[in-house]
Amino acid sequence: MKIALVTGASSGMGREFAKQISARYSKFDEIWLIARRTERMEEIAAEIKLNSRVISLDLTNPEELQDFKQLLETQQPDIKLLVNCAGYGATGPCEEIDCDTQLGMIDLNCRALTAVTTLCLPYISSNSRIIQVGSAAAFIPQPDFAVYAATKAYVLSYSRALRTELKSRKISVTCVCPGPVNTEFFDVAGTKVKFLKKMVMAEPEDVVEQAIKDAALGNALSIYGKPMKLAYIAGRFLPHKLLMKFF
Ligand SMILES: NC(=O)c1ccc[n+]([C@@H]2O[C@H](COP(=O)([O-])OP(=O)(O)OC[C@H]3O[C@@H](n4cnc5c(N)ncnc54)[C@H](OP(=O)(O)O)[C@@H]3O)[C@@H](O)[C@H]2O)c1
């Protein structure tokens, strides 16, 4: 059974990945949708062409990750495309964000992404793709978004190393690093979108289309839009101490 698997599929970019994968990869037998909000995923499942399996999971719950492991063991799928999209961010000074929220970001953005990838790896065959949704926040440390940016730096570093490890198995890993995207992310982050971010805000349809194209081409990175490409170059060549004043 050839499948695509998308985490964070109940909204935003994950939802868009589900739609676009379904439209583009009709040869897959199923698409597995993972998130906590079952009804949202059922709505998406009803909208898309591919057969969908709605899997309600809190990826930060170790027992529910065990359930996922067991599901893989029972179903033995051939995962042709894995998209790790579940994630959240909280803005504000570290002193003001409560400890659970800060650790929750690490649990979901790093720990759960690593767990899902590791659990899926035995079921990913050659000529398959992994898409890890990172963020442009990975490029430069970000005061008032410190833990979130650090989790995304982890995703970027992990994805690049994993890509090298999996080359011999002909599995490509693409890290998607968007700037601000118009999703529920900012409602969850509990923040008003700043003017600069509004100016460069992208639509999830465009970011996901670019990401799927980049993954199909086997690219290591998918960075949508000129402003974020510039941020990437700046992050590589300019002192972070200076850049942190602007971001
Ligand atoms: N929007 C942006 O500006 C932006 C920019 C760069 C990168 N990103 C990254 O893009 C990814 C998708 O974000 P988005 O913008 O699409 O935001 P979103 O609309 O808020 O989507 C987040 C998704 O993560 C899922 N999720 C949250 N907690 C979960 C948990 N404990 N277990 C399972 N699933 C969970 C949510 O589903 P449930 O609530 O139903 O569980 C939802 O489907 C994230 O990794 C985010 O860090 C976003």
XYZ file of N, CA and C and ligand atoms in Angstrom:
789
model
N 0.845 -1.193 0.000
C 0.000 0.000 0.000
C 0.886 1.251 0.000
N 0.882 1.995 -1.118
C 1.694 3.213 -1.231
C 0.922 4.385 -0.627
N 1.561 5.064 0.304
C 0.831 6.147 0.971
C 1.657 7.441 1.069
N 0.926 8.539 1.298
C 1.535 9.800 1.751
C 1.047 10.007 3.178
N 1.863 10.602 3.998
C 1.479 10.842 5.394
C 1.781 12.301 5.732
N 0.781 12.989 6.243
C 0.953 14.421 6.549
C 0.588 14.673 8.007
N 1.504 15.217 8.783
C 1.151 15.634 10.143
C 0.752 17.114 10.106
N -0.044 17.513 11.085
C -0.532 18.900 11.106
C -1.537 19.127 9.988
N -2.273 18.051 9.649
C -3.133 18.085 8.459
C -4.474 18.769 8.692
N -4.748 19.220 9.910
C -6.080 19.774 10.169
C -6.201 21.246 9.798
N -5.081 21.921 9.528
C -5.196 23.338 9.154
C -3.950 23.818 8.422
N -4.033 25.060 7.957
C -2.889 25.764 7.396
C -2.153 25.001 6.302
N -0.846 24.941 6.452
C -0.035 24.329 5.391
C -0.226 22.821 5.307
N -0.459 22.168 6.450
C -0.678 20.721 6.438
C -1.918 20.358 5.633
N -2.953 21.125 5.858
C -4.201 20.939 5.110
C -3.945 21.127 3.608
N -3.170 22.148 3.283
C -2.843 22.439 1.886
C -1.970 21.330 1.278
N -1.044 20.802 2.071
C -0.250 19.655 1.592
C -1.181 18.499 1.238
N -2.148 18.230 2.108
C -3.071 17.119 1.855
C -3.793 17.339 0.522
N -4.269 18.554 0.312
C -5.017 18.855 -0.923
C -4.127 18.714 -2.159
N -2.944 19.309 -2.098
C -2.097 19.321 -3.298
C -1.487 17.950 -3.584
N -1.163 17.198 -2.533
C -0.628 15.838 -2.744
C -1.708 14.982 -3.393
N -2.922 15.129 -2.902
C -4.033 14.353 -3.443
C -4.242 14.673 -4.932
N -4.135 15.952 -5.269
C -4.351 16.358 -6.668
C -3.200 15.880 -7.559
N -1.988 15.854 -6.998
C -0.813 15.569 -7.837
C -0.446 14.093 -7.891
N -0.687 13.372 -6.785
C -0.214 11.977 -6.710
C -1.405 11.005 -6.610
N -2.132 10.914 -7.684
C -3.331 10.064 -7.668
C -2.969 8.578 -7.578
N -1.680 8.241 -7.838
C -1.253 6.830 -7.806
C -1.160 6.289 -6.364
N -1.112 7.173 -5.377
C -1.030 6.668 -3.995
C -2.340 5.977 -3.611
N -2.216 4.910 -2.806
C -3.427 4.205 -2.384
C -4.169 4.972 -1.294
N -3.385 5.629 -0.429
C -4.030 6.361 0.678
C -3.192 7.575 1.052
N -3.848 8.529 1.688
C -3.119 9.605 2.369
C -3.536 9.551 3.835
N -2.558 9.542 4.714
C -2.848 9.503 6.150
C -2.742 10.934 6.689
N -3.788 11.350 7.363
C -3.852 12.713 7.910
C -3.737 12.634 9.429
N -2.778 13.332 9.970
C -2.556 13.277 11.426
C -2.627 14.671 12.046
N -3.405 14.781 13.101
C -3.477 15.991 13.947
C -4.407 15.643 15.102
N -4.762 16.627 15.926
C -5.670 16.330 17.048
C -7.137 16.542 16.665
N -7.421 17.529 15.822
C -8.824 17.879 15.546
C -9.412 16.980 14.452
N -10.117 15.945 14.909
C -10.636 14.915 14.004
C -11.609 15.475 12.970
N -12.541 16.324 13.452
C -13.584 16.824 12.533
C -12.993 17.601 11.370
N -11.994 18.409 11.689
C -11.330 19.200 10.645
C -10.732 18.279 9.583
N -10.106 17.203 10.061
C -9.466 16.279 9.101
C -10.524 15.524 8.296
N -11.634 15.221 8.945
C -12.714 14.523 8.208
C -13.265 15.410 7.091
N -13.354 16.710 7.369
C -13.809 17.649 6.323
C -12.845 17.621 5.135
N -11.546 17.629 5.456
C -10.542 17.623 4.377
C -10.614 16.300 3.617
N -10.742 15.215 4.358
C -10.824 13.880 3.739
C -11.991 13.824 2.752
N -13.091 14.496 3.107
C -14.268 14.477 2.229
C -14.044 15.311 0.973
N -13.114 16.288 1.076
C -12.890 17.201 -0.059
C -11.917 16.642 -1.085
N -10.992 15.763 -0.658
C -9.907 15.375 -1.563
C -10.194 14.029 -2.230
N -9.467 13.802 -3.346
C -9.757 12.614 -4.156
C -9.160 11.340 -3.566
N -7.943 11.451 -3.024
C -7.281 10.238 -2.507
C -8.054 9.651 -1.333
N -8.005 8.345 -1.194
C -8.573 7.721 0.004
C -7.800 8.224 1.207
N -8.527 8.691 2.213
C -7.833 9.278 3.370
C -8.061 8.426 4.603
N -7.046 8.390 5.431
C -7.190 7.762 6.745
C -6.958 8.874 7.775
N -7.971 9.170 8.522
C -7.861 10.227 9.531
C -7.348 9.605 10.830
N -6.208 10.105 11.288
C -5.592 9.534 12.492
C -5.479 10.651 13.533
N -6.317 10.570 14.554
C -6.321 11.627 15.566
C -5.251 11.327 16.604
N -4.253 12.161 16.621
C -3.137 11.923 17.545
C -2.636 13.228 18.115
N -2.333 13.217 19.411
C -1.537 14.298 19.982
C -0.091 13.820 19.918
N 0.669 14.406 19.023
C 2.030 13.915 18.769
C 2.996 14.189 19.918
N 2.540 14.975 20.904
C 3.412 15.217 22.057
C 3.144 14.214 23.181
N 2.185 13.323 22.934
C 1.839 12.342 23.966
C 2.558 11.009 23.671
N 3.480 10.591 24.528
C 4.269 9.379 24.242
C 3.403 8.144 24.011
N 2.277 8.026 24.749
C 1.403 6.848 24.555
C 0.775 6.863 23.166
N 0.412 8.052 22.704
C -0.210 8.139 21.377
C 0.822 7.888 20.272
N 2.075 8.235 20.548
C 3.145 7.901 19.588
C 3.327 6.383 19.508
N 3.155 5.722 20.643
C 3.209 4.246 20.657
C 2.080 3.669 19.807
N 0.881 4.282 19.912
C -0.258 3.833 19.085
C 0.098 3.957 17.601
N 0.758 5.057 17.272
C 1.155 5.290 15.875
C 2.156 4.216 15.425
N 3.086 3.895 16.322
C 4.082 2.856 16.007
C 3.375 1.519 15.713
N 2.396 1.231 16.549
C 1.659 -0.029 16.370
C 0.862 -0.036 15.065
N 0.292 1.115 14.738
C -0.464 1.218 13.488
C 0.449 0.913 12.290
N 1.661 1.465 12.338
C 2.620 1.203 11.252
C 2.952 -0.282 11.183
N 3.160 -0.885 12.344
C 3.502 -2.321 12.382
C 2.376 -3.170 11.805
N 1.150 -2.793 12.114
C -0.005 -3.566 11.631
C -0.212 -3.378 10.132
N -0.103 -2.121 9.689
C -0.456 -1.806 8.292
C 0.697 -2.019 7.311
N 1.945 -1.932 7.815
C 3.129 -2.101 6.946
C 3.013 -1.275 5.645
N 2.783 0.048 5.762
C 2.624 0.828 4.526
C 3.967 1.064 3.837
N 3.890 1.395 2.549
C 5.073 1.859 1.824
C 4.928 3.381 1.753
N 5.646 4.068 2.632
C 5.473 5.534 2.711
C 6.312 6.191 1.611
N 5.629 6.736 0.621
C 6.345 7.364 -0.508
C 6.597 8.842 -0.243
N 5.755 9.431 0.584
C 5.924 10.859 0.893
C 5.504 11.122 2.332
N 6.461 11.572 3.121
C 6.181 11.934 4.519
C 6.317 13.447 4.658
N 5.291 14.083 5.190
C 5.357 15.527 5.429
C 5.167 15.782 6.915
N 6.196 16.257 7.559
C 6.100 16.630 8.970
C 5.795 18.115 9.043
N 4.529 18.434 9.269
C 4.116 19.839 9.225
C 3.601 20.348 10.581
N 3.242 19.442 11.494
C 2.708 19.886 12.789
C 3.749 20.752 13.499
N 3.292 21.843 14.046
C 4.223 22.708 14.780
C 3.498 23.933 15.287
N 4.079 24.574 16.287
C 3.524 25.874 16.721
C 4.620 26.754 17.296
N 4.302 28.027 17.387
C 5.262 28.977 17.938
C 4.581 29.877 18.948
N 5.318 30.324 19.930
C 4.799 31.304 20.888
C 5.757 32.483 20.896
N 5.185 33.691 20.740
C 6.043 34.880 20.712
C 6.070 35.571 22.069
N 7.139 36.296 22.287
C 7.280 37.063 23.528
C 8.632 36.779 24.166
N 8.984 37.596 25.151
C 10.259 37.370 25.838
C 10.224 36.048 26.606
N 11.348 35.357 26.650
C 11.420 34.047 27.327
C 10.915 34.133 28.772
N 11.204 35.244 29.426
C 10.795 35.398 30.835
C 9.277 35.401 30.991
N 8.574 35.772 29.913
C 7.108 35.931 30.016
C 6.311 34.732 29.493
N 6.961 33.833 28.749
C 6.237 32.663 28.224
C 6.377 31.542 29.249
N 5.244 30.935 29.609
C 5.339 29.937 30.675
C 6.116 28.705 30.210
N 6.604 27.995 31.208
C 7.538 26.898 30.942
C 6.894 25.813 30.073
N 5.630 25.463 30.356
C 4.965 24.404 29.575
C 4.878 24.767 28.101
N 4.565 26.035 27.834
C 4.450 26.469 26.433
C 5.801 26.369 25.737
N 6.849 26.766 26.436
C 8.190 26.711 25.822
C 8.603 25.267 25.561
N 8.397 24.407 26.556
C 8.783 23.001 26.375
C 7.876 22.315 25.352
N 6.612 22.778 25.283
C 5.664 22.217 24.306
C 6.153 22.418 22.878
N 6.742 23.580 22.623
C 7.288 23.840 21.279
C 8.409 22.856 20.960
N 9.252 22.615 21.944
C 10.353 21.667 21.726
C 9.780 20.263 21.510
N 8.757 19.934 22.313
C 8.145 18.602 22.202
C 7.543 18.366 20.821
N 6.818 19.358 20.321
C 6.134 19.155 19.033
C 7.096 19.379 17.851
N 7.771 20.539 17.849
C 8.559 20.917 16.670
C 9.804 20.045 16.508
N 10.370 19.590 17.619
C 11.615 18.797 17.529
C 11.359 17.325 17.844
N 10.837 17.080 19.043
C 10.740 15.700 19.524
C 9.768 14.880 18.670
N 8.565 15.437 18.449
C 7.554 14.688 17.693
C 7.990 14.522 16.233
N 8.573 15.578 15.669
C 9.044 15.484 14.273
C 10.108 14.390 14.139
N 10.988 14.326 15.130
C 12.041 13.300 15.104
C 11.424 11.910 15.304
N 10.456 11.827 16.211
C 9.821 10.528 16.480
C 9.088 10.025 15.243
N 8.288 10.898 14.624
C 7.517 10.474 13.436
C 8.487 10.048 12.324
N 9.530 10.832 12.117
C 10.505 10.490 11.069
C 11.135 9.133 11.371
N 11.587 8.956 12.609
C 12.293 7.717 12.982
C 11.373 6.507 12.874
N 10.130 6.674 13.347
C 9.185 5.544 13.292
C 8.817 5.201 11.849
N 8.769 6.224 10.993
C 8.384 5.979 9.589
C 9.526 5.412 8.751
N 10.759 5.725 9.122
C 11.902 5.375 8.259
C 11.934 3.915 7.796
N 11.643 2.932 8.653
C 11.668 1.546 8.151
C 10.637 1.280 7.057
N 9.649 2.170 6.941
C 8.557 1.951 5.965
C 8.706 2.855 4.736
N 9.831 3.581 4.664
C 10.038 4.477 3.518
C 10.948 3.766 2.517
N 10.440 3.556 1.310
C 11.227 2.814 0.320
C 12.064 3.771 -0.524
N 12.913 3.206 -1.393
C 13.781 4.063 -2.211
C 12.919 4.890 -3.176
N 13.501 5.991 -3.636
C 12.801 6.966 -4.487
C 11.588 7.579 -3.789
N 11.691 7.752 -2.486
C 10.618 8.415 -1.739
C 11.122 9.765 -1.228
N 10.192 10.518 -0.663
C 10.524 11.892 -0.248
C 10.082 12.149 1.190
N 10.925 12.914 1.889
C 10.530 13.428 3.211
C 10.542 14.955 3.132
N 9.458 15.560 3.563
C 9.402 17.028 3.637
C 9.288 17.400 5.115
N 10.273 18.141 5.598
C 10.236 18.609 6.990
C 9.916 20.093 6.971
N 8.864 20.489 7.633
C 8.529 21.920 7.627
C 9.288 22.612 8.752
N 10.288 23.363 8.326
C 11.067 24.178 9.257
C 10.499 25.583 9.249
N 11.379 26.566 9.102
C 10.935 27.963 9.049
C 12.138 28.833 8.716
N 11.863 30.013 8.155
C 12.943 30.982 7.965
C 13.486 31.432 9.318
N 12.720 31.181 10.384
C 13.204 31.503 11.738
C 14.436 30.680 12.089
N 14.710 29.646 11.280
C 15.899 28.816 11.527
C 17.187 29.541 11.146
N 17.059 30.579 10.317
C 18.271 31.176 9.729
C 19.047 32.049 10.720
N 18.307 32.688 11.628
C 18.928 33.678 12.527
C 18.240 33.548 13.903
N 18.980 33.584 15.004
C 18.296 33.565 16.312
C 17.335 34.756 16.412
N 16.181 34.528 17.034
C 15.172 35.600 17.047
C 14.727 35.959 18.449
N 15.192 37.101 18.967
C 14.670 37.575 20.247
C 13.151 37.719 20.155
N 12.440 37.383 21.197
C 10.966 37.375 21.253
C 10.323 36.242 20.439
N 11.166 35.368 19.912
C 10.681 34.155 19.233
C 11.777 33.100 19.431
N 12.446 33.201 20.581
C 13.735 32.527 20.785
C 13.626 31.011 20.718
N 12.696 30.449 21.482
C 12.608 28.982 21.534
C 12.100 28.453 20.193
N 11.110 29.131 19.639
C 10.574 28.696 18.338
C 11.699 28.678 17.293
N 12.454 29.778 17.196
C 13.527 29.850 16.195
C 14.561 28.748 16.448
N 14.834 28.483 17.713
C 15.813 27.428 18.041
C 15.279 26.057 17.627
N 13.972 25.825 17.811
C 13.421 24.518 17.394
C 13.536 24.366 15.879
N 13.356 25.448 15.154
C 13.402 25.362 13.692
C 14.845 25.245 13.191
N 15.795 25.807 13.951
C 17.212 25.598 13.616
C 17.537 24.112 13.767
N 16.944 23.482 14.772
C 17.095 22.031 14.958
C 16.554 21.293 13.724
N 15.344 21.669 13.298
C 14.709 20.975 12.156
C 15.596 21.088 10.915
N 16.140 22.280 10.690
C 16.990 22.485 9.510
C 18.258 21.640 9.595
N 18.908 21.680 10.733
C 20.162 20.924 10.908
C 19.903 19.415 10.788
N 18.874 18.955 11.467
C 18.513 17.526 11.438
C 18.200 17.080 10.007
N 17.433 17.901 9.301
C 17.009 17.520 7.947
C 18.199 17.410 7.004
N 19.142 18.334 7.141
C 20.296 18.316 6.224
C 21.163 17.091 6.476
N 21.364 16.761 7.740
C 22.193 15.599 8.067
C 21.486 14.305 7.640
N 20.182 14.253 7.907
C 19.394 13.064 7.548
C 19.421 12.856 6.034
N 19.342 13.946 5.309
C 19.386 13.879 3.845
C 20.658 13.170 3.377
N 21.780 13.546 3.995
C 23.055 12.921 3.618
C 23.040 11.436 3.983
N 22.526 11.131 5.177
C 22.477 9.725 5.606
C 21.624 8.878 4.666
N 20.538 9.462 4.154
C 19.563 8.662 3.393
C 19.843 8.634 1.892
N 20.904 9.320 1.490
C 21.234 9.386 0.053
C 21.405 7.990 -0.532
N 22.105 7.130 0.200
C 22.374 5.779 -0.326
C 21.081 4.967 -0.468
N 20.050 5.341 0.311
C 18.750 4.649 0.171
C 17.853 5.337 -0.874
N 18.407 6.349 -1.520
C 17.651 7.126 -2.537
C 16.356 7.713 -1.955
N 16.487 8.219 -0.731
C 15.362 8.936 -0.112
C 15.799 10.392 0.024
N 14.996 11.296 -0.523
C 15.422 12.696 -0.443
C 14.700 13.418 0.708
N 15.417 14.314 1.335
C 14.847 15.092 2.445
C 14.899 16.575 2.067
N 13.760 17.219 2.125
C 13.673 18.652 1.805
C 13.197 19.397 3.044
N 13.928 20.421 3.436
C 13.479 21.244 4.567
C 12.828 22.513 4.008
N 11.577 22.713 4.369
C 10.819 23.869 3.888
C 10.977 24.996 4.911
N 11.422 26.146 4.436
C 11.703 27.253 5.364
C 10.934 28.504 4.962
N 9.646 28.545 5.264
C 8.871 29.730 4.877
C 9.060 30.880 5.860
N 8.821 32.075 5.329
C 8.645 33.241 6.208
C 7.200 33.212 6.685
N 6.647 34.373 7.061
C 5.265 34.391 7.548
C 4.278 33.865 6.494
N 3.372 32.998 6.928
C 2.363 32.415 6.035
C 0.993 32.642 6.678
N 0.035 32.927 5.835
C -1.306 33.293 6.287
C -2.094 32.040 6.726
N -1.888 31.615 7.973
C -2.567 30.433 8.536
C -3.014 30.765 9.964
N -3.474 29.723 10.656
C -3.876 29.932 12.063
C -2.666 30.075 12.997
N -1.483 29.932 12.430
C -0.254 29.951 13.232
C -0.193 31.168 14.169
N -0.556 32.338 13.640
C -0.410 33.555 14.447
C -1.501 33.665 15.520
N -2.659 33.003 15.282
C -3.683 32.951 16.346
C -3.140 32.120 17.502
N -2.526 30.981 17.152
C -1.962 30.092 18.179
C -0.805 30.798 18.893
N -0.004 31.540 18.116
C 1.162 32.233 18.697
C 0.728 33.360 19.633
N -0.542 33.743 19.531
C -1.074 34.779 20.418
C -0.442 36.127 20.173
N -0.288 36.463 18.895
C 0.356 37.727 18.597
C -0.278 38.390 17.390
N -0.240 39.707 17.378
C -0.663 40.438 16.182
C 0.509 40.394 15.208
N 0.185 40.261 13.929
C 1.261 40.188 12.935
C 1.844 41.584 12.740
N 3.177 41.676 12.927
C 3.829 42.985 12.798
C 3.824 43.442 11.343
N 3.968 44.771 11.154
C 3.895 45.358 9.815
C 4.863 44.682 8.838
N 6.113 44.502 9.278
C 7.142 43.919 8.397
C 6.732 42.510 7.954
N 6.171 41.745 8.897
C 5.743 40.381 8.560
C 4.548 40.410 7.603
N 3.638 41.372 7.833
C 2.474 41.494 6.927
C 2.929 41.760 5.498
N 3.993 42.556 5.385
C 4.490 42.940 4.055
C 4.981 41.737 3.255
N 5.481 40.727 3.974
C 6.085 39.583 3.260
C 5.251 38.305 3.443
N 4.021 38.476 3.960
C 3.156 37.317 4.228
C 2.835 36.561 2.934
N 3.028 35.231 2.983
C 2.730 34.398 1.809
C 1.446 33.609 2.054
N 0.876 33.093 0.983
C -0.324 32.253 1.092
C 0.115 30.779 1.167
N -0.574 29.968 1.976
C -0.154 28.570 2.126
C -0.134 27.799 0.803
N -1.067 28.118 -0.099
C -1.123 27.431 -1.403
C 0.211 27.566 -2.134
N 0.776 28.792 -2.126
C 2.005 29.055 -2.890
C 3.217 28.395 -2.235
N 3.277 28.474 -0.906
C 4.424 27.895 -0.189
C 4.436 26.373 -0.391
N 3.254 25.777 -0.307
C 3.156 24.308 -0.415
C 3.430 23.854 -1.849
N 2.935 24.618 -2.810
C 3.200 24.263 -4.219
C 4.713 24.243 -4.472
N 5.378 25.290 -3.989
C 6.835 25.374 -4.141
C 7.520 24.202 -3.417
N 7.040 23.886 -2.233
C 7.653 22.807 -1.430
C 7.526 21.451 -2.136
N 6.358 21.195 -2.696
C 6.148 19.903 -3.382
C 7.031 19.833 -4.629
N 7.153 20.957 -5.326
C 8.033 21.008 -6.514
C 9.481 20.752 -6.101
N 9.921 21.437 -5.043
C 11.311 21.282 -4.602
C 11.578 19.854 -4.148
N 10.619 19.250 -3.460
C 10.800 17.864 -3.007
C 10.875 16.926 -4.211
N 10.019 17.170 -5.212
C 10.033 16.320 -6.413
C 11.386 16.428 -7.123
N 11.975 17.620 -7.072
C 13.292 17.818 -7.711
C 14.437 17.302 -6.830
N 14.109 16.937 -5.613
C 15.138 16.437 -4.696
C 15.983 17.535 -4.079
N 15.430 18.755 -4.009
C 16.191 19.869 -3.431
C 16.275 19.767 -1.902
N 17.388 20.212 -1.364
C 17.583 20.152 0.089
C 16.732 21.182 0.812
N 16.548 22.331 0.168
C 15.830 23.440 0.810
C 14.703 23.925 -0.070
N 13.626 24.364 0.549
C 12.563 25.021 -0.189
C 12.281 26.340 0.511
N 12.650 27.417 -0.161
C 12.443 28.750 0.427
C 11.578 29.542 -0.540
N 10.378 29.864 -0.093
C 9.444 30.560 -0.981
C 9.677 32.076 -0.924
N 9.796 32.683 -2.100
C 9.791 34.151 -2.207
C 11.151 34.794 -1.997
N 11.314 35.944 -2.677
C 12.608 36.652 -2.642
C 12.990 37.130 -1.239
N 12.045 37.690 -0.462
C 12.466 38.209 0.858
C 13.098 37.129 1.734
N 12.536 35.898 1.699
C 13.088 34.834 2.554
C 14.392 34.282 1.987
N 14.514 34.315 0.647
C 15.795 33.894 0.035
C 16.888 34.867 0.484
N 16.525 36.157 0.519
C 17.489 37.170 0.986
C 17.829 36.950 2.464
N 16.805 36.624 3.258
C 17.043 36.371 4.691
C 17.997 35.190 4.863
N 17.847 34.175 4.009
C 18.718 32.999 4.081
C 20.168 33.401 3.787
N 20.344 34.193 2.722
C 21.705 34.616 2.346
C 22.290 35.501 3.447
N 21.452 36.422 3.965
C 21.923 37.304 5.047
C 22.354 36.472 6.256
N 21.564 35.467 6.577
C 21.859 34.613 7.738
C 23.163 33.850 7.585
N 23.523 33.576 6.333
C 24.767 32.830 6.096
C 25.985 33.743 6.116
N 25.824 34.994 5.654
C 27.016 35.811 5.417
C 27.159 37.032 6.334
N 26.080 37.441 7.007
C 26.203 38.638 7.854
C 26.212 38.242 9.332
N 26.825 39.060 10.181
C 26.878 38.725 11.607
C 25.476 38.653 12.225
N 25.192 37.577 12.932
C 23.865 37.412 13.533
C 23.581 38.505 14.564
N 24.629 38.964 15.225
C 24.458 40.030 16.229
C 23.802 41.260 15.599
N 24.225 41.554 14.367
C 23.676 42.703 13.646
C 22.254 42.395 13.175
N 22.077 41.206 12.581
C 20.764 40.851 12.005
C 19.672 40.773 13.069
N 20.048 40.355 14.272
C 19.040 40.197 15.335
C 18.355 41.517 15.679
N 18.996 42.650 15.320
C 18.383 43.960 15.590
C 17.198 44.208 14.665
N 17.191 43.519 13.504
C 16.149 43.788 12.505
C 15.021 42.752 12.503
N 15.289 41.548 13.025
C 14.282 40.492 12.930
C 13.529 40.290 14.238
N 2.403 30.221 9.420
C 3.639 30.651 9.457
O 3.903 31.864 9.434
C 4.776 29.673 9.464
C 6.028 30.109 9.021
C 7.080 29.229 8.992
C 6.900 27.915 9.405
N 5.679 27.504 9.863
C 5.537 26.115 10.287
O 4.596 25.499 9.442
C 4.004 24.389 10.129
C 2.500 24.445 9.944
O 2.018 25.613 10.558
P 0.778 26.427 9.992
O 1.261 27.765 9.638
O 0.074 25.634 8.985
O -0.072 26.589 11.338
P -1.453 25.959 11.801
O -2.508 26.269 10.816
O -1.618 26.423 13.202
O -1.188 24.377 11.773
C -0.525 23.687 12.784
C -0.890 22.229 12.691
O -0.187 21.490 13.729
C -1.111 20.626 14.364
N -0.746 20.355 15.743
C -0.544 21.266 16.730
N -0.267 20.649 17.892
C -0.301 19.303 17.630
C -0.131 18.143 18.420
N 0.173 18.232 19.726
N -0.250 16.922 17.841
C -0.566 16.840 16.522
N -0.728 17.903 15.709
C -0.609 19.121 16.267
C -2.443 21.387 14.306
O -3.524 20.488 14.404
P -4.441 20.245 15.716
O -4.546 21.545 16.440
O -5.706 19.750 15.131
O -3.708 19.193 16.475
C -2.375 21.968 12.903
O -2.840 21.045 11.975
C 4.477 24.475 11.570
O 5.535 23.561 11.758
C 4.995 25.911 11.684
O 5.997 26.015 12.665
C 4.614 28.354 9.890
